[in-house]
C-alpha atoms as one frame of an Amber mdcrd trajectory, in Angstrom:
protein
  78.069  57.005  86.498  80.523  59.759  87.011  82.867  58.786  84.050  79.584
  58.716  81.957  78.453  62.298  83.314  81.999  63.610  82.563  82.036  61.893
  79.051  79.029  63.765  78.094  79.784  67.046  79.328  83.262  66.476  77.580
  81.608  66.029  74.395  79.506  68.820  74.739  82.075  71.382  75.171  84.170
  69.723  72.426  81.486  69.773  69.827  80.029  73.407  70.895  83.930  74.997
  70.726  84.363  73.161  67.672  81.392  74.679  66.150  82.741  78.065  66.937
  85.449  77.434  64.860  83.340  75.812  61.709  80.227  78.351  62.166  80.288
  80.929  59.392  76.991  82.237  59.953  77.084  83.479  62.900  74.607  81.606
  64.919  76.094  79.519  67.070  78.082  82.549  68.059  75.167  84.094  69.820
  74.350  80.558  71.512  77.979  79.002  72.485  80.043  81.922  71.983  80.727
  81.440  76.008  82.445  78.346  75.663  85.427  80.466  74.332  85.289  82.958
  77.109  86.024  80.372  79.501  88.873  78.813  78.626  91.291  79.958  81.084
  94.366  81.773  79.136  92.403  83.708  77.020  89.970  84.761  80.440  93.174
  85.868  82.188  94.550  87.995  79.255  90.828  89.271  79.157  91.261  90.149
  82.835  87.824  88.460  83.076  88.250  88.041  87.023  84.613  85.932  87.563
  85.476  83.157  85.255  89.736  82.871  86.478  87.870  82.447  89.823  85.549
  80.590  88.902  88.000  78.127  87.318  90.246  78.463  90.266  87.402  77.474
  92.584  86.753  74.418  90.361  89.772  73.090  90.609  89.649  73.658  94.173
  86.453  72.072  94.770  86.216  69.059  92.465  89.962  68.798  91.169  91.076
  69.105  87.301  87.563  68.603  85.942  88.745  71.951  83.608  91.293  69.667
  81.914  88.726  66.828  81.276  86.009  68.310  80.188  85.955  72.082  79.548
  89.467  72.177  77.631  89.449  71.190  73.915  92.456  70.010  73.529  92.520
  67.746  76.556  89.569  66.051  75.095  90.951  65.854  71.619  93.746  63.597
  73.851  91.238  61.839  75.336  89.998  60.789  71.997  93.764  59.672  70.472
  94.233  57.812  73.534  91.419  56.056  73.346  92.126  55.198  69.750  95.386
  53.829  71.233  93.804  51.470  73.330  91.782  49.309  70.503  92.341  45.546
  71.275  92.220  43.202  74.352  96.169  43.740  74.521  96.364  47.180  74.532
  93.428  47.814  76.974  94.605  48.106  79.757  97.877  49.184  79.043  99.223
  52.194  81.324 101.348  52.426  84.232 102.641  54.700  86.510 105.421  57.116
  85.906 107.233  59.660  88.291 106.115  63.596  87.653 108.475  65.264  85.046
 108.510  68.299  88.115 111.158  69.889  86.286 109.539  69.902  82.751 106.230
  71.090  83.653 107.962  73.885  85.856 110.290  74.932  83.267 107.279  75.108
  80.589 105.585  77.240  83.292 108.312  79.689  83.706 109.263  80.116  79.402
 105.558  80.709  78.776 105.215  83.262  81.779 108.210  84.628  80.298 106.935
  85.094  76.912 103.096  86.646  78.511 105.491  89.178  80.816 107.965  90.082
  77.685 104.416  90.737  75.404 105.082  88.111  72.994 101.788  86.502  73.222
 102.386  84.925  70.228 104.947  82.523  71.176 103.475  81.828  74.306 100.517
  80.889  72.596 103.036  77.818  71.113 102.212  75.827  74.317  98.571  77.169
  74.782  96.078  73.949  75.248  93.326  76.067  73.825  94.829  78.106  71.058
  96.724  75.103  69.941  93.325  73.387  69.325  91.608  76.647  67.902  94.447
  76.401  65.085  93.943  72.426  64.559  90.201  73.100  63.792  90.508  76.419
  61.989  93.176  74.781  59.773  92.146  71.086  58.929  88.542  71.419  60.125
  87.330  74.244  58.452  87.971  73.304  55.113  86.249  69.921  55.546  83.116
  71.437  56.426  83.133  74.170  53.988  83.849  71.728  51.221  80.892  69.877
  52.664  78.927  72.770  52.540  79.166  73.723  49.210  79.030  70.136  48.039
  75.677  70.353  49.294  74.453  73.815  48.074  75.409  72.602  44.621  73.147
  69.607  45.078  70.248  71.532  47.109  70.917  74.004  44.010  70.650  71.276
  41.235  66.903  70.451  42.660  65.755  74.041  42.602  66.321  74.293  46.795
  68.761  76.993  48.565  68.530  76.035  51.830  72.143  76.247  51.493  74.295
  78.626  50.010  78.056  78.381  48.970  80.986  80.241  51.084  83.938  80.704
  49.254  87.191  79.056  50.805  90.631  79.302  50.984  93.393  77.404  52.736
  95.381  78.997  55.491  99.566  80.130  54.895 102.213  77.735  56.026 102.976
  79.917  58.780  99.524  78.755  60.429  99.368  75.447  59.202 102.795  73.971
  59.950 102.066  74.997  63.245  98.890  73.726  63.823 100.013  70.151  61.923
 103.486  70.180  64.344 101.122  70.515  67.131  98.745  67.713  66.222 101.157
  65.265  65.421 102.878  65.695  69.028  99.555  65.891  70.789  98.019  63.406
  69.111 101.233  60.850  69.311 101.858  61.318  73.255  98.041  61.036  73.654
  97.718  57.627  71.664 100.769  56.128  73.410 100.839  57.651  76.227  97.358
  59.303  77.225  97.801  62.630  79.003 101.667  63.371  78.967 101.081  66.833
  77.196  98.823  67.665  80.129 100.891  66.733  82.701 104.363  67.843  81.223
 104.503  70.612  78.654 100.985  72.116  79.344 101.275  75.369  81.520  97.496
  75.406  82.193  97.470  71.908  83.619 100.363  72.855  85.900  98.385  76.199
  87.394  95.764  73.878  87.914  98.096  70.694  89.005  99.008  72.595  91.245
  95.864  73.713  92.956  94.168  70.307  92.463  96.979  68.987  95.220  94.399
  70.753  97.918  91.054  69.728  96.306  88.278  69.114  98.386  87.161  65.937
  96.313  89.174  63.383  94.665  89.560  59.945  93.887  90.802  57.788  97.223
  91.768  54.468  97.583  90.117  52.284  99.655  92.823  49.587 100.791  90.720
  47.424 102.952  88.526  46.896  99.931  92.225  47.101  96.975  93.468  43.374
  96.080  96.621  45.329  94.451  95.413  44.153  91.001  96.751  47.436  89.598
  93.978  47.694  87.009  93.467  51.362  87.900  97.373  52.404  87.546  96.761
  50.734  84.217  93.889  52.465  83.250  94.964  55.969  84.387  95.825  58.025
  81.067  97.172  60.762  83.424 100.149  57.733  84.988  99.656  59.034  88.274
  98.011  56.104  89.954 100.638  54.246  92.143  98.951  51.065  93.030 101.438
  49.316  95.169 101.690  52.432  97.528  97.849  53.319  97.127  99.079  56.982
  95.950  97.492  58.992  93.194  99.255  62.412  92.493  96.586  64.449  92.297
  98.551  67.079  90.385  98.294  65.038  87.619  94.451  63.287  88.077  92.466
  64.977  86.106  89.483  63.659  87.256  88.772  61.557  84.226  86.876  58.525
  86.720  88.090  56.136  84.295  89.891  54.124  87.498  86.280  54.368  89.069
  84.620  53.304  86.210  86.982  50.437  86.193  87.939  49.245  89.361  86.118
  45.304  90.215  86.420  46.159  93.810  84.793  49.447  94.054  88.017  50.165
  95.818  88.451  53.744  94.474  85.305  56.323  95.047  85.040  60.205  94.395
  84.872  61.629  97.835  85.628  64.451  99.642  89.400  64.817 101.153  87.902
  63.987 104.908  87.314  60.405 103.853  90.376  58.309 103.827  88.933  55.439
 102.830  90.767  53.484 105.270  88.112  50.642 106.556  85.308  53.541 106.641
  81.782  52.448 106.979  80.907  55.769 105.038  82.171  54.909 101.965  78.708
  54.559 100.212  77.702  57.799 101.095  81.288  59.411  99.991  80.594  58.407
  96.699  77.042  59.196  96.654  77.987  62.861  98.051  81.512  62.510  95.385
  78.639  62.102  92.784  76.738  64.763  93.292  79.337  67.140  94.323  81.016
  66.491  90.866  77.206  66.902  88.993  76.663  70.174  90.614  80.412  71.581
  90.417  80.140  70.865  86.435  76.602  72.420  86.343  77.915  75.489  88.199
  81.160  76.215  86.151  78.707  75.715  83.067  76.210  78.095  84.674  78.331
  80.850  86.006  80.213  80.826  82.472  77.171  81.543  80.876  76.682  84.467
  82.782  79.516  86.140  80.740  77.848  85.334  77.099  76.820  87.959  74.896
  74.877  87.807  71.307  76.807  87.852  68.188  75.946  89.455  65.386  75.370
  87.880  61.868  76.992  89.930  58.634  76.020  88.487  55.436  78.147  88.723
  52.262  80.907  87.230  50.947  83.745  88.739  48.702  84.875  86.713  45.724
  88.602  86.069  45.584  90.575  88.328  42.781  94.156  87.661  41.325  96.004
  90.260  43.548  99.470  89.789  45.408  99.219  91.090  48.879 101.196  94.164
  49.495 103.936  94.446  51.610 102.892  96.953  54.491 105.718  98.548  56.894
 102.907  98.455  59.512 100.384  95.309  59.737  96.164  96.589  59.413  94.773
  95.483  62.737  91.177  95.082  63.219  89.382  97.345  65.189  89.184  96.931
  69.060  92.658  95.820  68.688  93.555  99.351  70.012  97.306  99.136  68.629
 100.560  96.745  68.322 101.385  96.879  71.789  97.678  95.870  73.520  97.533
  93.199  70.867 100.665  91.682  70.989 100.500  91.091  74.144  96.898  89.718
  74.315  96.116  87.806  71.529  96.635  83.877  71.825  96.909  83.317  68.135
  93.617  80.975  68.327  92.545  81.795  64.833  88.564  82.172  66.052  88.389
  85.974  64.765  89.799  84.501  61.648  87.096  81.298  61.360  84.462  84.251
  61.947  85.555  87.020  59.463  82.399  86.774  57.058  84.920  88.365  54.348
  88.163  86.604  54.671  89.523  90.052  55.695  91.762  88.129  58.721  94.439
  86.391  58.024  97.339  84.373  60.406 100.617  86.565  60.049 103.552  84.970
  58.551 105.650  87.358  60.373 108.162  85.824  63.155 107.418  88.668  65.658
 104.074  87.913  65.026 103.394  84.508  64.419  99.773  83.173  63.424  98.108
  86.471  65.034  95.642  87.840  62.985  95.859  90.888  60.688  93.882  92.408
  57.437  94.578  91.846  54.384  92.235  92.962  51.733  93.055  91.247  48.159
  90.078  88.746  49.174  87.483  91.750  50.480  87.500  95.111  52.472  86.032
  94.796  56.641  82.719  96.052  56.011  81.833  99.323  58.399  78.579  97.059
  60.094  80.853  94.189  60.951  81.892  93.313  64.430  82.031  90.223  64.463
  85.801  89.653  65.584  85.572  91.947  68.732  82.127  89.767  69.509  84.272
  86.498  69.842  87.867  87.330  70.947  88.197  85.495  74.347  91.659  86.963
  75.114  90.760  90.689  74.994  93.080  91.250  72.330  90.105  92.443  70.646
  87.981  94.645  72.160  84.489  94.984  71.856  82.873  97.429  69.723  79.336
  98.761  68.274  78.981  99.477  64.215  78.785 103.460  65.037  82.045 102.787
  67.415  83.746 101.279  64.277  83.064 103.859  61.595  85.710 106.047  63.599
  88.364 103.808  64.782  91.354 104.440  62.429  93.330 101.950  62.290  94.723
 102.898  58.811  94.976 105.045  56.475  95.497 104.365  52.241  98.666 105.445
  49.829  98.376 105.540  46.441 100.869 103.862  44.399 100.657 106.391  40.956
 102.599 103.908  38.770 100.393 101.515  39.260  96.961 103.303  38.667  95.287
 102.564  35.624  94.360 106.305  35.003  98.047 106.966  33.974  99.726 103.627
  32.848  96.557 102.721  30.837  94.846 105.912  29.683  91.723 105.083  31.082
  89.376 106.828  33.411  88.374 105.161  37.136  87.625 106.207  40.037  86.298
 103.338  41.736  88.447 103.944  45.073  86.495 107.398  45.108  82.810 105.998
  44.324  83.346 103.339  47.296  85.191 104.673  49.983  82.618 104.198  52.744
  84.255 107.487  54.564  84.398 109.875  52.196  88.257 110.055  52.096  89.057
 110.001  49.000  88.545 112.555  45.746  89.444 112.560  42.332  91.259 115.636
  41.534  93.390 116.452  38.211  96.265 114.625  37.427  98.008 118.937  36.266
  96.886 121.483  38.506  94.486 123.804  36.513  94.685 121.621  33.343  90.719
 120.517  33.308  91.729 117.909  30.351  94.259 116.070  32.206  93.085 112.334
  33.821  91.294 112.325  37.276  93.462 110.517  39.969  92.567 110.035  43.550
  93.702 111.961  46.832  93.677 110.539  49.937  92.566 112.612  53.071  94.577
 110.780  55.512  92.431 112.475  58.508  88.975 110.809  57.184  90.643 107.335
  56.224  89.160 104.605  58.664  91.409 102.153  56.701  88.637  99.835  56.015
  90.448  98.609  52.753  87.419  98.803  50.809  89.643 100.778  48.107  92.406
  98.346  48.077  90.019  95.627  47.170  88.378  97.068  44.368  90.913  98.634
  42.916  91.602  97.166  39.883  94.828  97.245  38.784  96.940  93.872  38.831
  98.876  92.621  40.503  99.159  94.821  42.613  96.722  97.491  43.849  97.273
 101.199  42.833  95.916 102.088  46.339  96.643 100.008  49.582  96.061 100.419
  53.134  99.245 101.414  55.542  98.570 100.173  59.308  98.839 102.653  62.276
 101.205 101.643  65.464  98.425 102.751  67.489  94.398 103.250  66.446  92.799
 106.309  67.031  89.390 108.184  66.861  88.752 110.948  64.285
């Protein structure tokens, strides 16, 4: 019963963080947008003290039940590994291994290391949920956008739109290598091994390893009821079940019940630390109170998570890709709530959710080393539109901070240049002034091209104190390849 209980709330979290990543509406934001806020990292680099504590008192409670069923990536394992056990042979086919201590500590200490020295975006490299945020964003994405917009052109064909086309495009090599390097070596170890990424590279699972040592409930072994079969040590995907000793390191159980589930002699039970199992009489009601301890803790964690939701919302509109080469700026555009280089840097996990989200394809993964796979604007694909927030809504990290429409239209996180040789005015001999029409703030003017000569062509000025840097100018500028005017990121945002 327990394994079945933590099976479903496994899927559930798996399916509603995975439809964070695919939504592009906006919907399931407002619903599941939680699930993200919960994942432990990005809650500690939000400072979000309720849910770290929460977590922490989780783990203390009911033991890794975070890695089993509330972490994406851990279930993602779950799945490879049990793809790895298809046939009678390979059923049962685990065994117990000695803790890689010095791995898992080491892991722990580089990716402290790298949150201390504000390089977020390495330490985001070894990240459980970040690492799956990119595997979805990158392989996932474009399966169900394709399958999308297969089906609006059907729906279409028959005179229906209850769908409508998004347009897509694939992510850089510096986010998908990445995100394939990591899938390959999770899903390998997983499928061979079961949970070796948890239990030796992982940094979360040895914060909570750690704790889980103390945990009020746990799996125990009964030994006046254990016929040393060993069917549990080879069922245990986490290799921490030591049958001929009747040992489980609970550092690395992550209460997965599968050695419950599986055990002929009802040897093993969930119960709470007081119950050694040692020729008890109580061991019926252990498990009975194991059960609905573990029912209750999950229910809780769910519940107080919940707490911390708030409603996204939805910005329709989609830009249309144009043939422009992205220019090279000497400052990356951050969006707003990012609040400058240095907050961001050291915040942001590199998850790629703000990026799934951005109704205009305005986010992209940096290619940059010192910034690798964090997000920044680029506007050859479409401009951030001034009522838009929905990237602050999701961040989980804090990176992004959150902010209202009104809060937006004065955050300046840029500010545009104007290239003259490549404006059309002068190299073509026409007349423009589209950056002027559409700049949402006012910022920019068309003025003469020869003071006091009325005749001469009309170029734009930039006021650099009324630029928001929302890059609507840059994106419908249209000179090719390159844009006569393009936006210049600040260091640090500030209000005007």
């Amino acid at each position: 019963m327990l394994r079945k209980i933590r099976i479903a709330l496994a899927c559930v979290f798996w399916l509603g963080i995975t439809a964070l990543f695919l939504d592009f509406s906006g919907t399931v934001h407002a619903w599941l947008g939680w699930m993200a806020k919960v994942q432990f990292i990005p809650a500690l680099l939000a400072l979000n003290a309720g849910v770290v504590l929460a977590l922490v008192a989780l783990t203390f409670i009911f033991g890794r039940v975070y890695c089993s069923v509330i972490c994406p990536l851990g279930v993602m394992q779950d799945a490879f590994a049990r793809l790895g056990r298809i046939g009678r042979r390979r059923r049962n086919r685990y065994s117990y291994s000695k803790p890689l201590t010095w791995l898992r500590i080491a892991s722990l200490v580089v990716f402290a290391a790298l949150l201390a020295a504000g390089l977020a975006a390495f330490a985001a490299i070894l990240e459980p949920y970040s690492i799956y945020g990119r595997i979805a964003a990158s392989f996932l994405t474009p399966l169900w956008v394709w399958g999308n917009n297969i089906l609006a052109r059907v729906a279409e064909h028959y005179g229906s739109y209850a769908f409508y086309s998004v347009d897509l495009w694939m992510r850089g090599l510096a986010a998908l290598i990445p995100a394939e390097v990591m899938l390959v070596l999770t899903g390998v170890l997983a499928w061979r091994n079961g949970r070796t990424y948890c239990n030796a590279v992982c940094p979360v699972g040895t914060v909570l390893g750690f704790i889980s040592r103390y945990s009020l409930f746990r799996p125990v072994i009964d030994t006046s009821k254990c016929n040393g079969c060993g069917l549990c040590a080879r069922r245990c995907k986490g290799a921490c079940i030591d049958s001929k000793a009747h040992a489980i390191d609970y550092s690395r159980c992550v209460a997965c019940m599968d050695c419950i589930g599986n055990c002929r002699q009802g040897a093993i039970s969930y119960s709470r630390r007081r119950f050694s199992g040692v020729g008890s009489d109580d061991g019926a009601e252990a498990t009975d109170a194991g059960r609905r301890a573990f029912v209750i803790g999950a229910a809780t964690a769910a519940a107080t998570a919940a707490v911390s939701a708030h409603k996204a919302k939805v910005d329709g509109g989609l830009a249309v890709l144009v043939d422009k080469k992205v220019p090279v700026r000497a400052v990356p555009v951050l969006p707003p709530g990012a609040v400058g280089q240095t907050h961001f840097s050291r915040r942001c996990t590199a998850c790629q959710l703000c990026v799934s989200v951005c109704p205009n394809g305005v986010l992209r993964p940096s290619s940059d080393p010192a910034r690798l796979m964090q997000p920044e604007c680029s506007y050859e694909r479409g401009y951030c539109r001034p009522e838009c927030t929905r990237c602050s809504e999701v961040c989980p990290a804090g990176a992004i901070r959150p902010v209202t429409a009104a809060e937006k239209t004065a955050i300046q996180r840029g500010h545009a240049v104007w290239l003259k040789d490549n404006c059309v005015v002068l190299s073509d001999g026409v007349s423009c002034g589209a950056c002027a029409r559409n700049c949402p703030a006012g910022a920019i003017t068309m003025i003469h091209s020869v003071t006091g000569d009325d005749a001469s062509p009309e170029i734009p000025a930039v006021d650099p104190e009324r630029c928001i840097g929302c890059g609507k100018c840059e994106t419908l500028c249209p000179a090719r390849p390159f844009s006569a005017i393009y936006v210049e990121g600040n260091t640090r945002h500030r209000e005007i």
